[in-house]
mmCIF file of C-alpha atoms and ligand atoms in Angstrom:
data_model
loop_
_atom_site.group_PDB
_atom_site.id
_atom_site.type_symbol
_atom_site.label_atom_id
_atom_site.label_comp_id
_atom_site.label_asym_id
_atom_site.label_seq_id
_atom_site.Cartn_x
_atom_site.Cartn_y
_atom_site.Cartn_z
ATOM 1 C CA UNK A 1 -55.433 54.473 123.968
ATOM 2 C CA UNK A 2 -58.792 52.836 123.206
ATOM 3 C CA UNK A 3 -60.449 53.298 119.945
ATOM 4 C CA UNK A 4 -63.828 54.812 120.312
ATOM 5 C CA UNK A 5 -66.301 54.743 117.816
ATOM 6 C CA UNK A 6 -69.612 55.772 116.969
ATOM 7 C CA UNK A 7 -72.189 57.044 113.684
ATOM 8 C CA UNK A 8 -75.061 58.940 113.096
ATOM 9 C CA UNK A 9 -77.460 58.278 109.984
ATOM 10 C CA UNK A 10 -77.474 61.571 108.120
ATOM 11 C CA UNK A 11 -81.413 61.427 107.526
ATOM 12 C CA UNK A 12 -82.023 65.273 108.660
ATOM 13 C CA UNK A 13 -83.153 66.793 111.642
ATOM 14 C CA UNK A 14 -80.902 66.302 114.484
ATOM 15 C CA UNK A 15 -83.025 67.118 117.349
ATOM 16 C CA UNK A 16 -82.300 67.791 121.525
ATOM 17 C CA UNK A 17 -82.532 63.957 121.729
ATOM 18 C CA UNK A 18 -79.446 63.691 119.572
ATOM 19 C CA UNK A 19 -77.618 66.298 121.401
ATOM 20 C CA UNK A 20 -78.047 64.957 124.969
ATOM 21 C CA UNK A 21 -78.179 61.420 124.319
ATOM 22 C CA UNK A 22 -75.216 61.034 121.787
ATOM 23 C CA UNK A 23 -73.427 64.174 120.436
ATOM 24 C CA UNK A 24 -72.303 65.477 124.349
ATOM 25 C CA UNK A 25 -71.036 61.738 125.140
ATOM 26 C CA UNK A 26 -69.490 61.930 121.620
ATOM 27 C CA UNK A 27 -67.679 65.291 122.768
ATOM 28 C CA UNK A 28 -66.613 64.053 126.059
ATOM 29 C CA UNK A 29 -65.228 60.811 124.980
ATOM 30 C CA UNK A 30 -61.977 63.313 122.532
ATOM 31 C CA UNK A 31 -60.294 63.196 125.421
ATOM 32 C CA UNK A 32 -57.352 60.366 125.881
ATOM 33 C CA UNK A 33 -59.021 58.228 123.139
ATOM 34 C CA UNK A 34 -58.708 57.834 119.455
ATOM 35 C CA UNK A 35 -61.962 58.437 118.209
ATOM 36 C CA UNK A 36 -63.798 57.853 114.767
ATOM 37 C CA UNK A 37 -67.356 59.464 114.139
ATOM 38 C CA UNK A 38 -68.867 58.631 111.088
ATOM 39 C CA UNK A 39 -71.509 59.612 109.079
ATOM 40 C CA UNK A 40 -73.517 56.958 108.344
ATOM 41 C CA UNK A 41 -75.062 57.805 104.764
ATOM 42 C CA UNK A 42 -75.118 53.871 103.354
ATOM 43 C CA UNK A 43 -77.599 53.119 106.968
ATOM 44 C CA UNK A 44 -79.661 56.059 105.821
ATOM 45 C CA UNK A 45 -79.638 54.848 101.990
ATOM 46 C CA UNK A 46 -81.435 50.748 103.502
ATOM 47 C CA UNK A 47 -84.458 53.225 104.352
ATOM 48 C CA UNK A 48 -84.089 56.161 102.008
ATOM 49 C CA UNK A 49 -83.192 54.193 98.992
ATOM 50 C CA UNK A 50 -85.652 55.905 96.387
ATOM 51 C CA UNK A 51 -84.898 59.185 97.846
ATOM 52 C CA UNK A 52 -80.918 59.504 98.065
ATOM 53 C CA UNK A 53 -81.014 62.963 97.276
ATOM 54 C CA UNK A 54 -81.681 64.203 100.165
ATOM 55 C CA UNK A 55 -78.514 62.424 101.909
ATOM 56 C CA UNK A 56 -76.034 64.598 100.410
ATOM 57 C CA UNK A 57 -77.256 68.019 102.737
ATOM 58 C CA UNK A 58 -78.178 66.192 105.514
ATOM 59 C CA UNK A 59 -73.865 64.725 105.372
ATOM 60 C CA UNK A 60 -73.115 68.342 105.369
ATOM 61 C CA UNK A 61 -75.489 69.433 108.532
ATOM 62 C CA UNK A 62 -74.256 66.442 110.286
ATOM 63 C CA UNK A 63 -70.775 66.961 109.335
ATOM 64 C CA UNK A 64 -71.437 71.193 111.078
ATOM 65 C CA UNK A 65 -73.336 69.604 113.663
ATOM 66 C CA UNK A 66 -70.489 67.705 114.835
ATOM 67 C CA UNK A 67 -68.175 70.923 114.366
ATOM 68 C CA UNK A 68 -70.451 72.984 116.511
ATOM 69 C CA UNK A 69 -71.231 70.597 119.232
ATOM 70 C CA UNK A 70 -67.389 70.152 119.589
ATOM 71 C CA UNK A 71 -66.152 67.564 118.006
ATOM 72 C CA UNK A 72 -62.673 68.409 116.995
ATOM 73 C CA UNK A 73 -61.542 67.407 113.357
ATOM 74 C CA UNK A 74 -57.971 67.904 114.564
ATOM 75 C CA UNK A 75 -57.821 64.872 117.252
ATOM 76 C CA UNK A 76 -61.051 63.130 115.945
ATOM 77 C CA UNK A 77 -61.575 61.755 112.297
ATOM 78 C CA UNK A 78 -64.833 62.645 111.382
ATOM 79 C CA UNK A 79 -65.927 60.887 107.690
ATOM 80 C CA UNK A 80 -68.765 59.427 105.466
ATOM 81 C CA UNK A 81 -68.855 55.697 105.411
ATOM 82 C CA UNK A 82 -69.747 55.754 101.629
ATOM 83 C CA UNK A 83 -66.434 57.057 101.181
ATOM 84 C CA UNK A 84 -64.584 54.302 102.982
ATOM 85 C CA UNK A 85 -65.524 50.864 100.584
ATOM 86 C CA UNK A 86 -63.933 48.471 102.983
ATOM 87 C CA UNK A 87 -67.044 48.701 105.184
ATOM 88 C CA UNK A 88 -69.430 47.001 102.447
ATOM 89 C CA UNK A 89 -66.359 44.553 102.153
ATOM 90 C CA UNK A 90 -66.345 43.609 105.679
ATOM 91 C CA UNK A 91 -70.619 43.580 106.042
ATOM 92 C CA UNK A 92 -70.059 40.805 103.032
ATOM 93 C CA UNK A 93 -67.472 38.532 104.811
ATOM 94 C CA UNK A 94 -69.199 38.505 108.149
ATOM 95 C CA UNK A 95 -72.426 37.891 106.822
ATOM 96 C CA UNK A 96 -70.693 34.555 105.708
ATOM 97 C CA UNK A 97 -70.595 33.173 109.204
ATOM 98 C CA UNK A 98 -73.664 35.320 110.646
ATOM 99 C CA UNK A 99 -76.913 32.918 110.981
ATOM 100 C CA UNK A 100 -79.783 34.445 109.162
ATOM 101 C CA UNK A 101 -82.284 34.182 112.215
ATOM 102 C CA UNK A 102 -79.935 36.725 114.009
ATOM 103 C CA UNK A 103 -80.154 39.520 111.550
ATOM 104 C CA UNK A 104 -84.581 38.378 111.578
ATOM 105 C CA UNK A 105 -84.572 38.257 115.494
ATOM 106 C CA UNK A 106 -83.220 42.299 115.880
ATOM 107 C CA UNK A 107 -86.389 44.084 117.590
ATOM 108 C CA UNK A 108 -86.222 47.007 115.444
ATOM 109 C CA UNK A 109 -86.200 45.250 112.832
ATOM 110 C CA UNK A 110 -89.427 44.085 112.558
ATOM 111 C CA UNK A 111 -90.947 47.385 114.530
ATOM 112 C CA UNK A 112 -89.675 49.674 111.493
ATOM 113 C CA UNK A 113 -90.427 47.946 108.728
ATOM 114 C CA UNK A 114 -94.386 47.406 109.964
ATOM 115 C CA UNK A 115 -94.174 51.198 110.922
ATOM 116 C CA UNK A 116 -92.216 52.564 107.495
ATOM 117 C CA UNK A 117 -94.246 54.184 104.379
ATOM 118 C CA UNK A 118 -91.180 52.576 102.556
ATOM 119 C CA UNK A 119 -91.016 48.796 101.908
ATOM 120 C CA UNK A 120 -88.623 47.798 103.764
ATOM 121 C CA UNK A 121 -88.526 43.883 103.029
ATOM 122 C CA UNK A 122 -85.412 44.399 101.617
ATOM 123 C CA UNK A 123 -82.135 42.530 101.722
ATOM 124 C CA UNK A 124 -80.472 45.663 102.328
ATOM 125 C CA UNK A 125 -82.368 46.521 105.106
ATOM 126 C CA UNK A 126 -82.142 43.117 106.668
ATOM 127 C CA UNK A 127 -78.484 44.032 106.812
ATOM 128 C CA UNK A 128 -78.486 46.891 108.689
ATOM 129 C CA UNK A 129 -77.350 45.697 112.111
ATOM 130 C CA UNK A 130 -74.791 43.771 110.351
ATOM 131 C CA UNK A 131 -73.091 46.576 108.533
ATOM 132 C CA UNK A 132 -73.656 48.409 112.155
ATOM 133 C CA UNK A 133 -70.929 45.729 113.100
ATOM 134 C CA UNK A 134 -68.304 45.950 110.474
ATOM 135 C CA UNK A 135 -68.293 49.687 110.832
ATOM 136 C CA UNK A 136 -67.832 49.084 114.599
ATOM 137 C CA UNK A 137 -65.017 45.873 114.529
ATOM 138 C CA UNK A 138 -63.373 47.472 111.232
ATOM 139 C CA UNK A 139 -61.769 50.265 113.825
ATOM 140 C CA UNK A 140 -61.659 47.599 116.836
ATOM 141 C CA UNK A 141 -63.702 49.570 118.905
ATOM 142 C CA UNK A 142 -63.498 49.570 122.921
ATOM 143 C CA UNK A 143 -65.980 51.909 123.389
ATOM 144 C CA UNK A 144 -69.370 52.317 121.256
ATOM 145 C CA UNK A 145 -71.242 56.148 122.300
ATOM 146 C CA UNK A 146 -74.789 55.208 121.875
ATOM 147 C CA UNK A 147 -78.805 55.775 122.834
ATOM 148 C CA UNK A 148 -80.656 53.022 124.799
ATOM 149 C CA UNK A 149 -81.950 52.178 121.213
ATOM 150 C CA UNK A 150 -78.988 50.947 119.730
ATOM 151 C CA UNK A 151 -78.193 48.080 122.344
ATOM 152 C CA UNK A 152 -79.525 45.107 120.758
ATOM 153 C CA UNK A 153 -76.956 45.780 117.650
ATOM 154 C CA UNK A 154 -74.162 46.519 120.226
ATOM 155 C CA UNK A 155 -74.883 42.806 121.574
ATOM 156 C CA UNK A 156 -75.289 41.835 117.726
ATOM 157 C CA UNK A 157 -71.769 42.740 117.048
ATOM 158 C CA UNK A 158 -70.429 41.142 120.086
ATOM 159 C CA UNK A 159 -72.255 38.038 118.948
ATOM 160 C CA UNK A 160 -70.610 38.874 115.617
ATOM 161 C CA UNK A 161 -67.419 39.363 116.430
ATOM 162 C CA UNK A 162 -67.300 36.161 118.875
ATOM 163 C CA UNK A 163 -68.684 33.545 116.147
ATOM 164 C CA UNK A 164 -66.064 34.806 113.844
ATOM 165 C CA UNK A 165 -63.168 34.522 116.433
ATOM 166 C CA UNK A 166 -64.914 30.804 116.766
ATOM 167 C CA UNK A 167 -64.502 29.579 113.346
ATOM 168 C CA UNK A 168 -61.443 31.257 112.277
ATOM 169 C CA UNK A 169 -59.504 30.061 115.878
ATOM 170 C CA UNK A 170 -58.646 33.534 115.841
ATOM 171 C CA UNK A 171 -59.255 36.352 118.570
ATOM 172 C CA UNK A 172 -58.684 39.407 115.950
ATOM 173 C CA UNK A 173 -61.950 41.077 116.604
ATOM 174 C CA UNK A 174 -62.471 42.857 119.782
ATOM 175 C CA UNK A 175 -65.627 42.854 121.616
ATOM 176 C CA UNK A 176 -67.024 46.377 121.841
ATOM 177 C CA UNK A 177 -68.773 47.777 124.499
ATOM 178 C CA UNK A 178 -71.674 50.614 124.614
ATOM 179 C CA UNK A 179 -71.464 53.801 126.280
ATOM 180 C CA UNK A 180 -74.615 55.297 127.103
ATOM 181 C CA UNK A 181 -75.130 59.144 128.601
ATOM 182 C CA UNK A 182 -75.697 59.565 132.173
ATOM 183 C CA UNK A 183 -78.884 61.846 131.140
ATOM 184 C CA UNK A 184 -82.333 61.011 131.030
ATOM 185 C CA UNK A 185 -83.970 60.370 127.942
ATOM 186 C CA UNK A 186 -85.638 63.077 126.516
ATOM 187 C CA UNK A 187 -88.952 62.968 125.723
ATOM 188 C CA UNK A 188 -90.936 64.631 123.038
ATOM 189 C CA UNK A 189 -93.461 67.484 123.395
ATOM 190 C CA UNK A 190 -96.024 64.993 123.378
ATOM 191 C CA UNK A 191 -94.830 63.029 125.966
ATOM 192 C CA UNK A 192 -93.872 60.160 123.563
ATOM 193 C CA UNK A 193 -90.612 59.062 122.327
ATOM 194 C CA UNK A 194 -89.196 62.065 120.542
ATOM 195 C CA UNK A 195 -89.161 61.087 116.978
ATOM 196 C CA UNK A 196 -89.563 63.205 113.138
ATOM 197 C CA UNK A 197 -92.376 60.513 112.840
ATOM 198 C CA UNK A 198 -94.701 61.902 115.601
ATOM 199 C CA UNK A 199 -93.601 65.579 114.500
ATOM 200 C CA UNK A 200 -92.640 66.388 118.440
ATOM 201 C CA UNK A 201 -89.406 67.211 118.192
ATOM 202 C CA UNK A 202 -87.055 70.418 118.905
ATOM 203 C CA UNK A 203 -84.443 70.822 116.130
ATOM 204 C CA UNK A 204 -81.285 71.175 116.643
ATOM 205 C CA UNK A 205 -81.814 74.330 113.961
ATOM 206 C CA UNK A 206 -85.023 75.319 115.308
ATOM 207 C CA UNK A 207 -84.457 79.437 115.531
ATOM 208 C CA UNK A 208 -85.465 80.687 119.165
ATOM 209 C CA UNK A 209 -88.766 82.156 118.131
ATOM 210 C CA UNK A 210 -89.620 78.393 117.520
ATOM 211 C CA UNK A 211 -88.307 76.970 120.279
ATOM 212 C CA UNK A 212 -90.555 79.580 122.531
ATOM 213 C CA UNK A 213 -93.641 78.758 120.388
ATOM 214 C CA UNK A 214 -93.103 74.730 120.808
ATOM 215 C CA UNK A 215 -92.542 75.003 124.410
ATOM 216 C CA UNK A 216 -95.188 76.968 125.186
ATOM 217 C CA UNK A 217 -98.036 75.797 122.396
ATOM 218 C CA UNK A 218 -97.069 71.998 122.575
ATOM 219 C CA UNK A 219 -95.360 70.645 125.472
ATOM 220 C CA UNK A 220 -97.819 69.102 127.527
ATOM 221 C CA UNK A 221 -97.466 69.527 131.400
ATOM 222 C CA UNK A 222 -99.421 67.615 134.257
ATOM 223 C CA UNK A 223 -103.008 67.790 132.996
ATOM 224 C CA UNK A 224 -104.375 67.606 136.718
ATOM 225 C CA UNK A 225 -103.068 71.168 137.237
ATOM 226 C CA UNK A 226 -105.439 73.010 135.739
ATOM 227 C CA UNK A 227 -105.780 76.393 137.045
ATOM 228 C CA UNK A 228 -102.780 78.543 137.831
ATOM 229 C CA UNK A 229 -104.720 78.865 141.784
ATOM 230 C CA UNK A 230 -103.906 74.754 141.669
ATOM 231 C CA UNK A 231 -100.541 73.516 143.631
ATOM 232 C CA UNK A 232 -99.210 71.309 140.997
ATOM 233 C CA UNK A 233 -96.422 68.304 141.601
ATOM 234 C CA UNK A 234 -93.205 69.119 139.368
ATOM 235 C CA UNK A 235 -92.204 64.821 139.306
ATOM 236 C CA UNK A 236 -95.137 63.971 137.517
ATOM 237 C CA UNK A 237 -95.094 66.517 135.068
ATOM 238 C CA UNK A 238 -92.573 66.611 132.313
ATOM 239 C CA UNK A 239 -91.877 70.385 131.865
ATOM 240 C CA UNK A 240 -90.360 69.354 134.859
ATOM 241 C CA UNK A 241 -88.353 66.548 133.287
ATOM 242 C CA UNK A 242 -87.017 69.324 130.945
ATOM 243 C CA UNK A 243 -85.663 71.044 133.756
ATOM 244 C CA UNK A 244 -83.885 68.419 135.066
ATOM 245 C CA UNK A 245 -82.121 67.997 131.975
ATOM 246 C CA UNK A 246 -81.748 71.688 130.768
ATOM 247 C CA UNK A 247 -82.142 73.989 133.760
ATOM 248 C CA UNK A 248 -79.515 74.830 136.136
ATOM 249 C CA UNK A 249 -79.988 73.681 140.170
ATOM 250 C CA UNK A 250 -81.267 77.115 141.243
ATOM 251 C CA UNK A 251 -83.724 77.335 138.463
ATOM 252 C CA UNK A 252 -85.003 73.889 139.202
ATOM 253 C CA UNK A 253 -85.435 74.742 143.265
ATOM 254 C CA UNK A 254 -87.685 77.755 142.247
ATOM 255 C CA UNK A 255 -89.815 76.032 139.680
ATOM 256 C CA UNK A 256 -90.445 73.067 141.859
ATOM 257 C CA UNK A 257 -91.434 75.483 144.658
ATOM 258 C CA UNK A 258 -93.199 77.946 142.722
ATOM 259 C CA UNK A 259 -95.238 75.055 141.065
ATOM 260 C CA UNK A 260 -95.661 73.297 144.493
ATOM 261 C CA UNK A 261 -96.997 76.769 146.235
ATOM 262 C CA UNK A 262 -98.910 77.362 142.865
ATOM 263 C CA UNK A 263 -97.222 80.590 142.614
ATOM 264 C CA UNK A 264 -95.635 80.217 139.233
ATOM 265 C CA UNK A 265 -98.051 79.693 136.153
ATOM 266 C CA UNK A 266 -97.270 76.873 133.621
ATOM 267 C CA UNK A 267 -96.824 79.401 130.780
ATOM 268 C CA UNK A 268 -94.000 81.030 132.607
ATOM 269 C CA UNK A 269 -92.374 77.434 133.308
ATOM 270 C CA UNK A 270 -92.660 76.157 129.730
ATOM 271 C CA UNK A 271 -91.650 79.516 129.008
ATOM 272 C CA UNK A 272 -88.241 79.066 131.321
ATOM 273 C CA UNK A 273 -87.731 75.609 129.505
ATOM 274 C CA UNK A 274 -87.560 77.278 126.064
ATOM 275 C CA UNK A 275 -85.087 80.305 127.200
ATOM 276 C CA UNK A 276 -82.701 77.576 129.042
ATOM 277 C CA UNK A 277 -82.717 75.279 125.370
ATOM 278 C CA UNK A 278 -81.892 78.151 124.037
ATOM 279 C CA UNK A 279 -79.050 78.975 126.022
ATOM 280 C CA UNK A 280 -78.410 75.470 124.257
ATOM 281 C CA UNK A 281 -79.418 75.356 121.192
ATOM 282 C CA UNK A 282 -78.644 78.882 119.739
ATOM 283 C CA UNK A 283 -74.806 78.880 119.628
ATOM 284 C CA UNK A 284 -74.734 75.609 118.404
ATOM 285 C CA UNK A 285 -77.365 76.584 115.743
ATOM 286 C CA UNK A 286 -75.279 79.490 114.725
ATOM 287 C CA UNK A 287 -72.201 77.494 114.586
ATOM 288 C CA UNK A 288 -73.327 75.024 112.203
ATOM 289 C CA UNK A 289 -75.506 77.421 109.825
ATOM 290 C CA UNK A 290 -71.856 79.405 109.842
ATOM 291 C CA UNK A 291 -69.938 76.273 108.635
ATOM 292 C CA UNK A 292 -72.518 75.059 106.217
ATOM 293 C CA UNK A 293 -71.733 78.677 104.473
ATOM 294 C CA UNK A 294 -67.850 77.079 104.005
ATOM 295 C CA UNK A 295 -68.947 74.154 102.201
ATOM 296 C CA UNK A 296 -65.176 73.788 101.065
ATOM 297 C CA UNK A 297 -63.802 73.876 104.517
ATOM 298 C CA UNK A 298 -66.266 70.727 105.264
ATOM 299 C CA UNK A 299 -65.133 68.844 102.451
ATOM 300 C CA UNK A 300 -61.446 69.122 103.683
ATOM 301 C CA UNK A 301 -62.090 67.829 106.867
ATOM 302 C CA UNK A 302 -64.382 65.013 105.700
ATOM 303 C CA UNK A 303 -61.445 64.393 103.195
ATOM 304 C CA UNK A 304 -59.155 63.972 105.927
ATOM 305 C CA UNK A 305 -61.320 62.120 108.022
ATOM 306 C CA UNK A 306 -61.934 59.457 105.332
ATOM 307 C CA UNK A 307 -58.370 59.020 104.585
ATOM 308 C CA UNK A 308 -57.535 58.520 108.174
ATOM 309 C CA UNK A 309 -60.292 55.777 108.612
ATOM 310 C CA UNK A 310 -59.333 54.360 105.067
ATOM 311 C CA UNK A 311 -55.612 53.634 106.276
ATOM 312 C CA UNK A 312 -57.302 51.629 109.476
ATOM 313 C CA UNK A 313 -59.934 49.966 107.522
ATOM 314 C CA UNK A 314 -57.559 48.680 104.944
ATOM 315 C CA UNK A 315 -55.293 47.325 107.468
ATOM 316 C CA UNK A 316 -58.160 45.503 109.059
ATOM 317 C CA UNK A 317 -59.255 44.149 105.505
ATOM 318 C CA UNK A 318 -55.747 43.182 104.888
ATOM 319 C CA UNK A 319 -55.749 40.854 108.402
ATOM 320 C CA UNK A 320 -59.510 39.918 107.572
ATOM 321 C CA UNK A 321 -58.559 38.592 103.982
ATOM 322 C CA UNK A 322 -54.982 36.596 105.741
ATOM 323 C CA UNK A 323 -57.254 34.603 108.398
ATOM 324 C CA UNK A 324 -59.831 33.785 106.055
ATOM 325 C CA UNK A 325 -57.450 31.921 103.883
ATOM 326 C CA UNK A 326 -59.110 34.394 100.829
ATOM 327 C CA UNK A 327 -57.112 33.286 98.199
ATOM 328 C CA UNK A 328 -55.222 36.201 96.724
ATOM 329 C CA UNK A 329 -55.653 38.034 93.302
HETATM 330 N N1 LIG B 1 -77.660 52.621 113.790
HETATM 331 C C1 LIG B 1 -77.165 53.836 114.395
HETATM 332 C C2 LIG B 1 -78.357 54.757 114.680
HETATM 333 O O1 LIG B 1 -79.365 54.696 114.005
HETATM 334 C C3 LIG B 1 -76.204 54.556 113.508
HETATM 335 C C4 LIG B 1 -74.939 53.787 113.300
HETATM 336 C C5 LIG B 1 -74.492 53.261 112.140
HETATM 337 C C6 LIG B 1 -73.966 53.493 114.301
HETATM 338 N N2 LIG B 1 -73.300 52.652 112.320
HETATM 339 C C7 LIG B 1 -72.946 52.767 113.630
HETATM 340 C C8 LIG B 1 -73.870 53.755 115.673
HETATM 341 C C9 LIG B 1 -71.833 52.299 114.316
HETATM 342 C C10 LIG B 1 -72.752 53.274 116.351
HETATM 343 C C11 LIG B 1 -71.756 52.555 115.676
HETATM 344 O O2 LIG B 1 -78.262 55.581 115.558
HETATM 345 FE FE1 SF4 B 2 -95.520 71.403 135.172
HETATM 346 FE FE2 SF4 B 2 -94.226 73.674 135.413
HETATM 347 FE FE3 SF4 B 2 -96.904 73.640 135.367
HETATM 348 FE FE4 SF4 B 2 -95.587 72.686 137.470
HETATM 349 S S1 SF4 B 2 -95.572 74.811 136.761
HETATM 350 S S2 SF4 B 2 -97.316 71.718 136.444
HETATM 351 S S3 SF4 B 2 -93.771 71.784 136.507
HETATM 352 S S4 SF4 B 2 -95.535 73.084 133.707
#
């Protein structure tokens, strides 16, 4: 079976971005794979690192979030990579044989830290991509579920894993590869990258009345159709590109028509875009606010999940350690 694996940074506010682009792939890749999802709370901590109180609930709504997407804790080990040590271990060892100007030359590495309130000239935030690869090669990883963004520390760990085969004469570590969803991107309300920084996102626990009020108040559609009289053209808008990615085939016929003949109002198709996410959105809303109320029942299965990746992290330590030539103590 091949080992998939993939995390998520608990740092709050999953949004529709989150659910398309990762959590569905994350879902569909249970089946006929063994598959670790991890929370990634020390990622979140290289950014967040004067405010790690506010990690702790956002483990707990991504740990629900995962329940009520689908992720099953029965075939899938879902756990916090705080709670599995052997991660930090491995980050230290490869960044023995990984060149400095690889870790500088990561795009978003430079593009966060100019656009972060927090200074981010840290060591520990340097490290990032790196400790992005020992999570991945610590479960040997065939498959990596990711968003476009996350390529350049996919080919990072590849680069990784391939200099540290080199020097050790060794091909332990597997090179991973990335899965990315079939679906679009989705784009903010704005019409920008959908981000908590640009505040123009849809939450993933946004209640209905706010998804109605978003759609309709803030997503922007094709400002040359400006009167309801005017035929408008559904590809250059992106209400439209909502549709493609949230509305079944019928709806999309009729609001490409009715937009095209100018017989359907914008209101009324922003309006469709919001009850369609919420066909989406609302059961997996309730799901999640319904474990977060069994706090206990999360903590089991994070417990499990974190002893199941322990016992495959410490065998990978153990094999790390042997072709090293660590001495032993
Ligand atoms: N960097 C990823 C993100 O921000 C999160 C992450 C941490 C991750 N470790 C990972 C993703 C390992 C895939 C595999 O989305
Ligand atoms: Fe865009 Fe819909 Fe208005 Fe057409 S009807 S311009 S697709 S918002």
């Amino acid at each position: 079976m091949a080992v998939v694996l993939s995390g998520i940074q608990p740092s709050g506010s999953l949004h529709i971005g989150h659910l398309v682009g990762a959590l569905e792939n994350f879902v569909a890749l249970q089946k006929g794979n063994t598959v670790f999802y991890m929370i990634a709370d020390w990622h979140a901590l290289t950014s967040k690192y004067n405010q790690a109180e506010v990690i702790q609930p956002s483990v707990y709504e991504l740990a629900a979030t995962f329940l009520a997407v689908g992720i099953n804790p029965a075939s899938s080990s879902i756990f916090v990579q705080s709670a599995v040590k052997e991660h930090s271990e491995l980050q230290l060892l490869l960044s023995m044989t990984t060149p400095l100007s690889w870790l500088e030359r990561v795009p978003t590495y430079k593009e966060k830290q100019a656009n972060s309130n927090a200074d981010l000239n840290s060591f520990g935030f340097l490290g990032y991509p790196l400790l992005q690869a020992a999570d991945i090669l610590m479960y040997q990883a065939d498959k990596v579920p990711v968003g476009e963004d996350q390529l350049f520390h996919l080919e990072l760990t590849r680069e990784v894993a391939r200099r540290f085969n080199h020097i050790f004469k060794t091909n332990f570590f597997k090179e991973p590869q990335a899965v990315l969803t079939p679906t679009a991107k989705v784009l903010g309300l704005d019409g920008r990258k959908m981000s908590k920084t640009y505040n123009n996102c849809i939450y993933l626990s946004d209640e209905d009345s706010a998804i109605k009020e978003k759609c309709t108040r803030q997503m922007i559609s094709d400002p040359k159709r400006v009167k309801k009289s005017d035929p408008g053209n559904p590809e250059e808008c992106p209400v439209f590109g909502y549709h493609k990615i949230f509305s079944s085939q019928v709806d999309q016929e009729e609001i490409s028509q009715g937009c095209r003949t100018a017989s359907i109002g914008c209101f009324d198709c922003k309006m469709k875009v919001a009850e369609n996410l919420i066909v989406k959105i609302a059961p997996v809303r309730e799901r999640a606010q319904s474990s977060l109320r069994n706090p206990k029942s999360l903590d089991d299965i994070l417990m499990d999940g974190n002893g199941q990746a322990r016992k495959v992290a410490q065998g990978t330590m153990d094999k790390v350690r042997e072709i090293i030539k660590l001495p032993k103590f």
